[in-house]
Each structure stands twice: as C-alpha cells, then as structure tokens.
Amino acid sequence: MPKPPRIWIVTELYYPEDGATGHLLTQIAEGLASAAEVHVLCTQPSYTQQREKSPRVELHRGVHIKRCRTTSFSKDRLVLRVINMLTILISFSWNMVSGLRRQDRVLVVTNPPPLPFAAWLACRLRGAKCVLLIHDIYPDVLVPTKFTRQNSILYRVIDWFFKRLLFGVDRIITIGRDMQQRVLAKSDRLQAKTTVITNWCDQESIWPIAPTANPLRAELDLTDKFVILYSGNMGRTHGLETIAAAAKILEDAGHEKIHWLFCGGGGGKKRFAARCQQLNLKSVTVRDFFPREQLVYSLNCGDVAIISFIPGMSGISVPSRMYNFFAAGRPIIGVTESESELALTIREFELGWVVEPEQPQLLADQVLEIFSHRDRLATLGERCRAVALAQFSRERAIALYRDVFV
C-alpha cells in the first residue's frame, strides 16, 4: 500500500526559537499535526535561544523535528552570514532530496533567500508539491534598504529568478493583501495560485492589563506617563529617525507627560539609541527584548502602540506584532503608506491612526491629539481586543492552512 503524503515545514527558525518567525512556523506545524503527519527541517537555535542545544531529532507536540547540521557564525559580518547560508542550503538540500517522497507537500518560507529555490528543486526531483510562504519579497526589499536600485542589473537578475520560483511552485501564500498585490504585479497569471493568510495573535497568552495593574510598567517608572510603545525589530526599514524627530518636537514643546518606550533589537537599535542621545531626549527609553513570558506585560506598557516604516515598504513586509498589540487592547499608530496591510487593517476595523512615513511633525501632531483625547482609549482598546479574537485568531489562520494542505 502506498504511504500517505506528509507535510514538511522547511524553515531556518523553529522551536525553541521564540522570535516571531520561529514562533509562527511552530504554531503552523503544530496546528497541521492534528490532521496530517508533519515533519520539520530546521537548524539549531541561533537567534533568541542561541545558547540552547536542542536534540538533532525529536518528536515535539506531534511534530517530527530534524535539526540539520549547519554553521552558526556571527551574523554581524557579511562573509560569515554567507557561509551560514551556504551550509544551510547544502544541508537542507541533502535532507530534502533524501527524505521527501512522491506527493509529499512542502511549506517553505522565503528566508534565507536561497532556501525556497532549494526546496522547489528538491520537490521537482522527488515529485512533491511545493508551497511558498512569502514573508519578504525579493528583490523588492533590496530597493528601500538601498542595497540596489530597481533599474540595476542585480535587481533584474534576482527578479528573473524570483519570478521563475513563483511560476514553479504549486501554491503561494502571502501574509497581507498588499504583499499579494506585489506578487500579482510581477504577473497576473499568478492569481489562481495565490492565497492571503494573515498572521495572528496569541490570544491565550496576551490580554489587556490596566496600566495601574501592570508591574512592569511600575518597574519602568512609567505609571504616571502617557506611553507610546514600540516593540519589535529595529532595522533600517523601520523609520526610527522619524519617531526620534517627533519625540524631539513634543519634548521641546514641553509635553513632559508623553513618553516613548522602545523594546527590541536589530541592526538599527544602536544607531537609534545614539541619535536619541545626540538629541538629548529625556522622553525616550530604549530596552532589549523582554522574555516571551513577560510579553503580556511589555505589550501592555503602552497606552498606544506604534509601528513605523520607511517609504517603499508597502507589500514588502507585514508586521506580525500588530496582531498581538490588538490582542493586548492597544490601538496602533501606523507610520506607513496608505496601501499597506497595516494601514488597511487599522482603517478597515478602526483600530488606530495612520500617518505617512517621514513626516515627524504630522506624527507629533497625531500623538498630541491622541493624548488630548486619551479618555477615549478604553473604548478603542475594547474594540481592538474584540477584532483580534474575531478576525486574527490562530484557529482561524490554521484552518486556512489546512485548506491548502489537507
């Protein structure tokens, strides 16, 4: 008798990684394991849990996990990152070619960029089905970061390869409507195979906490402040300079009650902290990520949340953290283009405010208006929580993944 097809999740990051990508892919795999045999190919923990050595092979919550042998050099140097990427490519390719069988179904994420190409080729060799989960669109993401220009030879070469990948895979999943439009802009013939499945909130572990009942907010000495919270990666694409400029405007105007709390990491964190010091900002606090077990308290440290991007990021990156902000009952100031998934969600469900990128005066004015009407935030927060439960639950998202695979 032929063996039933299996589902494979191919991702660099997986349990026990507790960053966004690892956490989301873990929940997808565990959600699908109730309906099918699920296998995961991943690496040893290398980000948030990089000191923890995990078993090479284990069964965890119904999912068969195999952690491939790869290098884990520091990612601060480009040459070492390239070596890591090459060892991931070689190790994953070997394990896919040797492990896949006909009609198995593979879900592969777009990071690191060469990995989906290896998965697609392995699927073709073994007669398996390949589903591409897009978290970042290449080479589009390289333009706003100024890595290359849209009319460059490098851009055209990468775009040619990425289009071949899009046409070659069996299904495409994007995590936002704006991202789907980016894909279809490459060819409207991809419409039939493209599906939008948004990320979701951790509704069981994230819930609203009143400011006066939050021990972390008291520990940070923010109880009597009006706090705008930034929580997540601080990279080159996140427009942090605009926020620093807005904070400076409000501080110079004497609004001492307004405070900005930044929790996270990333390549732009040191530069942002240095800029705040250069501007002598007293109204900005910059902290590292809090552990996941403290996430419910850290997300409730703000009266409102803020997510920001530089221009050109619409459709390239969809911030999964917005769903947990909503679960915490925190409306969002979205510093983003009007056609982005973040802006569309805020406006569709009336869960906050949208400000165009690189407009610090407009951002300062918006914050001041929110502060002036802060008595309305409790009602708005209740709507955020209700929408998170109704529209952005894990159960709803996993059901859509089951429709694709099972």
Short mmCIF file of N, CA and C in Angstrom, two decimals, residues 8-129:
data_model
loop_
_atom_site.label_atom_id
_atom_site.label_comp_id
_atom_site.label_asym_id
_atom_site.label_seq_id
_atom_site.Cartn_x
_atom_site.Cartn_y
_atom_site.Cartn_z
N TRP A 8 5.77 18.77 5.06
CA TRP A 8 7.09 19.19 5.53
C TRP A 8 7.09 20.71 5.69
N ILE A 9 7.60 21.17 6.81
CA ILE A 9 7.83 22.61 7.04
C ILE A 9 9.33 22.83 6.96
N VAL A 10 9.77 23.63 6.01
CA VAL A 10 11.20 23.88 5.81
C VAL A 10 11.51 25.31 6.20
N THR A 11 12.20 25.49 7.31
CA THR A 11 12.43 26.82 7.86
C THR A 11 13.71 26.83 8.68
N GLU A 12 14.47 27.89 8.55
CA GLU A 12 15.67 28.01 9.39
C GLU A 12 15.30 28.07 10.87
N LEU A 13 14.24 28.78 11.21
CA LEU A 13 13.88 29.05 12.60
C LEU A 13 12.65 28.24 13.01
N TYR A 14 12.77 27.57 14.14
CA TYR A 14 11.67 26.76 14.67
C TYR A 14 11.89 26.58 16.16
N TYR A 15 10.91 26.02 16.85
CA TYR A 15 11.02 25.74 18.28
C TYR A 15 12.41 25.17 18.62
N PRO A 16 13.08 25.65 19.68
CA PRO A 16 12.60 26.56 20.73
C PRO A 16 12.83 28.05 20.47
N GLU A 17 13.11 28.43 19.21
CA GLU A 17 13.21 29.86 18.91
C GLU A 17 11.89 30.54 19.28
N ASP A 18 11.95 31.67 19.98
CA ASP A 18 10.71 32.36 20.34
C ASP A 18 10.56 33.71 19.68
N GLY A 19 11.41 34.00 18.66
CA GLY A 19 11.18 35.17 17.83
C GLY A 19 9.96 34.95 16.95
N ALA A 20 9.55 36.00 16.25
CA ALA A 20 8.28 35.95 15.52
C ALA A 20 8.23 34.82 14.49
N THR A 21 9.26 34.70 13.64
CA THR A 21 9.21 33.69 12.58
C THR A 21 9.20 32.29 13.15
N GLY A 22 10.12 32.00 14.08
CA GLY A 22 10.17 30.68 14.67
C GLY A 22 8.88 30.33 15.40
N HIS A 23 8.33 31.29 16.11
CA HIS A 23 7.09 31.06 16.87
C HIS A 23 5.92 30.78 15.93
N LEU A 24 5.79 31.56 14.87
CA LEU A 24 4.68 31.38 13.93
C LEU A 24 4.78 30.05 13.19
N LEU A 25 5.98 29.70 12.71
CA LEU A 25 6.14 28.43 11.99
C LEU A 25 5.90 27.24 12.91
N THR A 26 6.27 27.38 14.17
CA THR A 26 6.00 26.31 15.14
C THR A 26 4.49 26.12 15.30
N GLN A 27 3.76 27.21 15.40
CA GLN A 27 2.31 27.09 15.57
C GLN A 27 1.63 26.54 14.31
N ILE A 28 2.15 26.89 13.13
CA ILE A 28 1.60 26.31 11.90
C ILE A 28 1.79 24.79 11.89
N ALA A 29 3.02 24.36 12.18
CA ALA A 29 3.31 22.92 12.16
C ALA A 29 2.46 22.16 13.17
N GLU A 30 2.36 22.68 14.38
CA GLU A 30 1.58 22.01 15.42
C GLU A 30 0.09 22.03 15.10
N GLY A 31 -0.37 23.10 14.45
CA GLY A 31 -1.77 23.15 14.05
C GLY A 31 -2.10 22.14 12.97
N LEU A 32 -1.16 21.92 12.04
CA LEU A 32 -1.40 20.95 10.97
C LEU A 32 -1.23 19.51 11.44
N ALA A 33 -0.48 19.32 12.55
CA ALA A 33 -0.19 17.96 13.02
C ALA A 33 -1.42 17.21 13.49
N SER A 34 -2.50 17.93 13.79
CA SER A 34 -3.73 17.26 14.20
C SER A 34 -4.46 16.63 13.02
N ALA A 35 -4.06 16.99 11.79
CA ALA A 35 -4.76 16.48 10.62
C ALA A 35 -3.85 15.71 9.67
N ALA A 36 -2.54 15.72 9.90
CA ALA A 36 -1.61 15.04 8.99
C ALA A 36 -0.29 14.78 9.71
N GLU A 37 0.53 13.93 9.11
CA GLU A 37 1.88 13.69 9.63
C GLU A 37 2.77 14.85 9.20
N VAL A 38 3.35 15.55 10.17
CA VAL A 38 4.11 16.77 9.88
C VAL A 38 5.57 16.57 10.29
N HIS A 39 6.46 16.91 9.35
CA HIS A 39 7.90 16.88 9.60
C HIS A 39 8.46 18.30 9.43
N VAL A 40 9.45 18.64 10.23
CA VAL A 40 10.08 19.95 10.15
C VAL A 40 11.58 19.78 9.93
N LEU A 41 12.11 20.49 8.94
CA LEU A 41 13.56 20.64 8.78
C LEU A 41 13.93 22.05 9.22
N CYS A 42 14.84 22.17 10.17
CA CYS A 42 15.25 23.47 10.68
C CYS A 42 16.71 23.40 11.11
N THR A 43 17.23 24.46 11.69
CA THR A 43 18.59 24.48 12.21
C THR A 43 18.55 24.43 13.74
N GLN A 44 19.71 24.32 14.33
CA GLN A 44 19.81 24.52 15.76
C GLN A 44 19.43 25.96 16.09
N PRO A 45 18.89 26.21 17.29
CA PRO A 45 18.55 27.60 17.66
C PRO A 45 19.75 28.52 17.47
N SER A 46 19.50 29.67 16.84
CA SER A 46 20.62 30.57 16.53
C SER A 46 20.31 32.03 16.82
N TYR A 47 19.10 32.34 17.23
CA TYR A 47 18.74 33.72 17.49
C TYR A 47 18.45 33.91 18.98
N THR A 48 17.19 33.91 19.36
CA THR A 48 16.84 34.22 20.74
C THR A 48 17.24 33.11 21.70
N GLN A 49 17.42 31.88 21.20
CA GLN A 49 17.80 30.77 22.07
C GLN A 49 19.12 30.17 21.62
N GLN A 50 20.05 31.02 21.17
CA GLN A 50 21.24 30.51 20.51
C GLN A 50 22.17 29.72 21.43
N ARG A 51 22.06 29.85 22.73
CA ARG A 51 22.91 29.09 23.64
C ARG A 51 22.31 27.74 24.02
N GLU A 52 21.12 27.47 23.56
CA GLU A 52 20.44 26.23 23.91
C GLU A 52 20.63 25.19 22.82
N LYS A 53 21.25 24.08 23.18
CA LYS A 53 21.46 23.00 22.24
C LYS A 53 20.26 22.06 22.28
N SER A 54 19.63 21.85 21.15
CA SER A 54 18.44 21.00 21.08
C SER A 54 18.79 19.67 20.45
N PRO A 55 17.98 18.63 20.69
CA PRO A 55 18.23 17.33 20.05
C PRO A 55 18.19 17.45 18.53
N ARG A 56 19.02 16.67 17.85
CA ARG A 56 19.02 16.71 16.39
C ARG A 56 17.70 16.17 15.84
N VAL A 57 17.14 15.18 16.51
CA VAL A 57 15.86 14.60 16.09
C VAL A 57 14.97 14.47 17.32
N GLU A 58 13.74 14.95 17.21
CA GLU A 58 12.81 14.78 18.32
C GLU A 58 11.37 14.87 17.82
N LEU A 59 10.46 14.32 18.63
CA LEU A 59 9.03 14.45 18.39
C LEU A 59 8.50 15.40 19.44
N HIS A 60 7.99 16.56 19.00
CA HIS A 60 7.52 17.58 19.93
C HIS A 60 6.11 18.01 19.55
N ARG A 61 5.16 17.76 20.45
CA ARG A 61 3.76 18.12 20.22
C ARG A 61 3.23 17.58 18.90
N GLY A 62 3.58 16.34 18.62
CA GLY A 62 3.07 15.69 17.42
C GLY A 62 3.83 15.99 16.15
N VAL A 63 4.89 16.78 16.22
CA VAL A 63 5.65 17.18 15.03
C VAL A 63 7.03 16.51 15.06
N HIS A 64 7.42 15.88 13.95
CA HIS A 64 8.74 15.26 13.82
C HIS A 64 9.75 16.34 13.41
N ILE A 65 10.70 16.61 14.27
CA ILE A 65 11.66 17.70 14.03
C ILE A 65 13.03 17.11 13.74
N LYS A 66 13.66 17.59 12.68
CA LYS A 66 15.05 17.26 12.39
C LYS A 66 15.83 18.56 12.23
N ARG A 67 16.82 18.74 13.07
CA ARG A 67 17.65 19.95 13.03
C ARG A 67 18.92 19.64 12.25
N CYS A 68 19.05 20.29 11.11
CA CYS A 68 20.15 20.00 10.20
C CYS A 68 21.47 20.56 10.73
N ARG A 69 22.56 19.92 10.35
CA ARG A 69 23.89 20.40 10.72
C ARG A 69 24.25 21.60 9.84
N THR A 70 24.47 22.73 10.44
CA THR A 70 24.87 23.95 9.73
C THR A 70 25.83 24.74 10.60
N THR A 71 26.51 25.70 10.00
CA THR A 71 27.34 26.60 10.79
C THR A 71 26.46 27.66 11.44
N SER A 72 26.95 28.25 12.51
CA SER A 72 26.20 29.30 13.21
C SER A 72 27.14 30.43 13.61
N PHE A 73 27.88 30.90 12.62
CA PHE A 73 28.81 32.00 12.88
C PHE A 73 28.04 33.29 13.18
N SER A 74 28.73 34.27 13.71
CA SER A 74 28.13 35.57 13.98
C SER A 74 27.59 36.17 12.70
N LYS A 75 26.39 36.77 12.80
CA LYS A 75 25.75 37.37 11.62
C LYS A 75 26.14 38.83 11.45
N ASP A 76 27.06 39.31 12.27
CA ASP A 76 27.49 40.70 12.18
C ASP A 76 28.41 40.96 10.99
N ARG A 77 29.04 39.90 10.47
CA ARG A 77 29.94 40.04 9.32
C ARG A 77 29.34 39.34 8.11
N LEU A 78 29.36 40.03 6.97
CA LEU A 78 28.70 39.53 5.77
C LEU A 78 29.26 38.19 5.33
N VAL A 79 30.59 38.03 5.35
CA VAL A 79 31.19 36.79 4.87
C VAL A 79 30.75 35.60 5.72
N LEU A 80 30.59 35.81 7.03
CA LEU A 80 30.15 34.74 7.91
C LEU A 80 28.67 34.41 7.69
N ARG A 81 27.89 35.44 7.39
CA ARG A 81 26.47 35.21 7.07
C ARG A 81 26.34 34.37 5.80
N VAL A 82 27.20 34.66 4.81
CA VAL A 82 27.17 33.91 3.56
C VAL A 82 27.54 32.45 3.79
N ILE A 83 28.56 32.22 4.65
CA ILE A 83 28.95 30.84 4.97
C ILE A 83 27.80 30.11 5.63
N ASN A 84 27.14 30.77 6.58
CA ASN A 84 25.96 30.15 7.23
C ASN A 84 24.90 29.79 6.20
N MET A 85 24.66 30.71 5.28
CA MET A 85 23.62 30.49 4.27
C MET A 85 23.97 29.31 3.37
N LEU A 86 25.25 29.19 3.01
CA LEU A 86 25.68 28.09 2.15
C LEU A 86 25.54 26.74 2.86
N THR A 87 25.90 26.69 4.12
CA THR A 87 25.78 25.41 4.84
C THR A 87 24.31 25.04 5.05
N ILE A 88 23.46 26.05 5.26
CA ILE A 88 22.02 25.79 5.35
C ILE A 88 21.52 25.20 4.03
N LEU A 89 21.93 25.81 2.94
CA LEU A 89 21.50 25.38 1.62
C LEU A 89 21.91 23.94 1.34
N ILE A 90 23.17 23.61 1.64
CA ILE A 90 23.68 22.27 1.36
C ILE A 90 23.00 21.23 2.25
N SER A 91 22.94 21.53 3.55
CA SER A 91 22.38 20.56 4.49
C SER A 91 20.89 20.33 4.26
N PHE A 92 20.14 21.41 4.07
CA PHE A 92 18.70 21.27 3.83
C PHE A 92 18.43 20.53 2.52
N SER A 93 19.21 20.85 1.48
CA SER A 93 19.00 20.20 0.18
C SER A 93 19.20 18.70 0.29
N TRP A 94 20.27 18.29 0.97
CA TRP A 94 20.53 16.86 1.13
C TRP A 94 19.38 16.18 1.87
N ASN A 95 18.92 16.79 2.94
CA ASN A 95 17.87 16.18 3.74
C ASN A 95 16.54 16.14 3.00
N MET A 96 16.27 17.14 2.16
CA MET A 96 15.03 17.12 1.39
C MET A 96 15.07 16.06 0.30
N VAL A 97 16.17 16.02 -0.44
CA VAL A 97 16.28 15.04 -1.54
C VAL A 97 16.23 13.62 -1.00
N SER A 98 16.85 13.39 0.15
CA SER A 98 16.88 12.04 0.71
C SER A 98 15.61 11.69 1.49
N GLY A 99 14.86 12.69 1.95
CA GLY A 99 13.72 12.42 2.81
C GLY A 99 12.36 12.54 2.17
N LEU A 100 12.23 13.37 1.14
CA LEU A 100 10.92 13.56 0.51
C LEU A 100 10.51 12.34 -0.31
N ARG A 101 9.22 12.10 -0.40
CA ARG A 101 8.71 11.09 -1.30
C ARG A 101 7.56 11.68 -2.13
N ARG A 102 7.17 10.98 -3.13
CA ARG A 102 6.20 11.48 -4.10
C ARG A 102 4.89 11.88 -3.40
N GLN A 103 4.39 13.03 -3.81
CA GLN A 103 3.13 13.61 -3.32
C GLN A 103 3.22 14.20 -1.91
N ASP A 104 4.39 14.16 -1.27
CA ASP A 104 4.54 14.93 -0.04
C ASP A 104 4.33 16.41 -0.35
N ARG A 105 3.94 17.17 0.67
CA ARG A 105 3.70 18.60 0.48
C ARG A 105 4.67 19.40 1.36
N VAL A 106 5.31 20.38 0.77
CA VAL A 106 6.36 21.14 1.45
C VAL A 106 5.95 22.60 1.57
N LEU A 107 6.03 23.13 2.77
CA LEU A 107 5.85 24.56 3.00
C LEU A 107 7.21 25.15 3.31
N VAL A 108 7.66 26.09 2.49
CA VAL A 108 8.98 26.70 2.69
C VAL A 108 8.81 28.21 2.77
N VAL A 109 9.53 28.83 3.70
CA VAL A 109 9.45 30.27 3.91
C VAL A 109 10.57 30.95 3.12
N THR A 110 10.43 32.24 2.83
CA THR A 110 11.36 32.93 1.93
C THR A 110 12.69 33.33 2.55
N ASN A 111 12.91 33.04 3.82
CA ASN A 111 14.19 33.39 4.45
C ASN A 111 14.85 32.14 5.01
N PRO A 112 16.17 31.99 4.76
CA PRO A 112 17.04 32.83 3.94
C PRO A 112 16.70 32.69 2.46
N PRO A 113 17.00 33.71 1.65
CA PRO A 113 16.50 33.77 0.26
C PRO A 113 16.79 32.55 -0.61
N PRO A 114 17.96 31.87 -0.52
CA PRO A 114 18.18 30.72 -1.40
C PRO A 114 17.35 29.49 -1.03
N LEU A 115 16.84 29.42 0.20
CA LEU A 115 16.19 28.21 0.68
C LEU A 115 14.97 27.80 -0.14
N PRO A 116 14.07 28.71 -0.51
CA PRO A 116 12.91 28.26 -1.31
C PRO A 116 13.29 27.70 -2.67
N PHE A 117 14.40 28.18 -3.25
CA PHE A 117 14.84 27.62 -4.53
C PHE A 117 15.28 26.17 -4.35
N ALA A 118 16.00 25.90 -3.26
CA ALA A 118 16.42 24.53 -2.97
C ALA A 118 15.21 23.63 -2.74
N ALA A 119 14.21 24.13 -2.01
CA ALA A 119 13.02 23.34 -1.73
C ALA A 119 12.24 23.05 -3.02
N TRP A 120 12.12 24.04 -3.87
CA TRP A 120 11.40 23.86 -5.14
C TRP A 120 12.08 22.80 -6.01
N LEU A 121 13.41 22.88 -6.11
CA LEU A 121 14.14 21.91 -6.93
C LEU A 121 14.05 20.50 -6.33
N ALA A 122 14.14 20.40 -5.00
CA ALA A 122 14.02 19.10 -4.35
C ALA A 122 12.63 18.51 -4.59
N CYS A 123 11.62 19.35 -4.55
CA CYS A 123 10.25 18.87 -4.81
C CYS A 123 10.10 18.37 -6.23
N ARG A 124 10.71 19.06 -7.18
CA ARG A 124 10.62 18.62 -8.58
C ARG A 124 11.33 17.28 -8.76
N LEU A 125 12.48 17.11 -8.10
CA LEU A 125 13.22 15.86 -8.22
C LEU A 125 12.45 14.69 -7.61
N ARG A 126 11.76 14.94 -6.51
CA ARG A 126 11.11 13.86 -5.76
C ARG A 126 9.62 13.74 -6.03
N GLY A 127 9.05 14.63 -6.86
CA GLY A 127 7.63 14.55 -7.17
C GLY A 127 6.73 15.03 -6.05
N ALA A 128 7.25 15.96 -5.24
CA ALA A 128 6.47 16.52 -4.13
C ALA A 128 5.85 17.85 -4.54
N LYS A 129 4.88 18.32 -3.77
CA LYS A 129 4.24 19.61 -4.02
C LYS A 129 4.92 20.68 -3.17
#
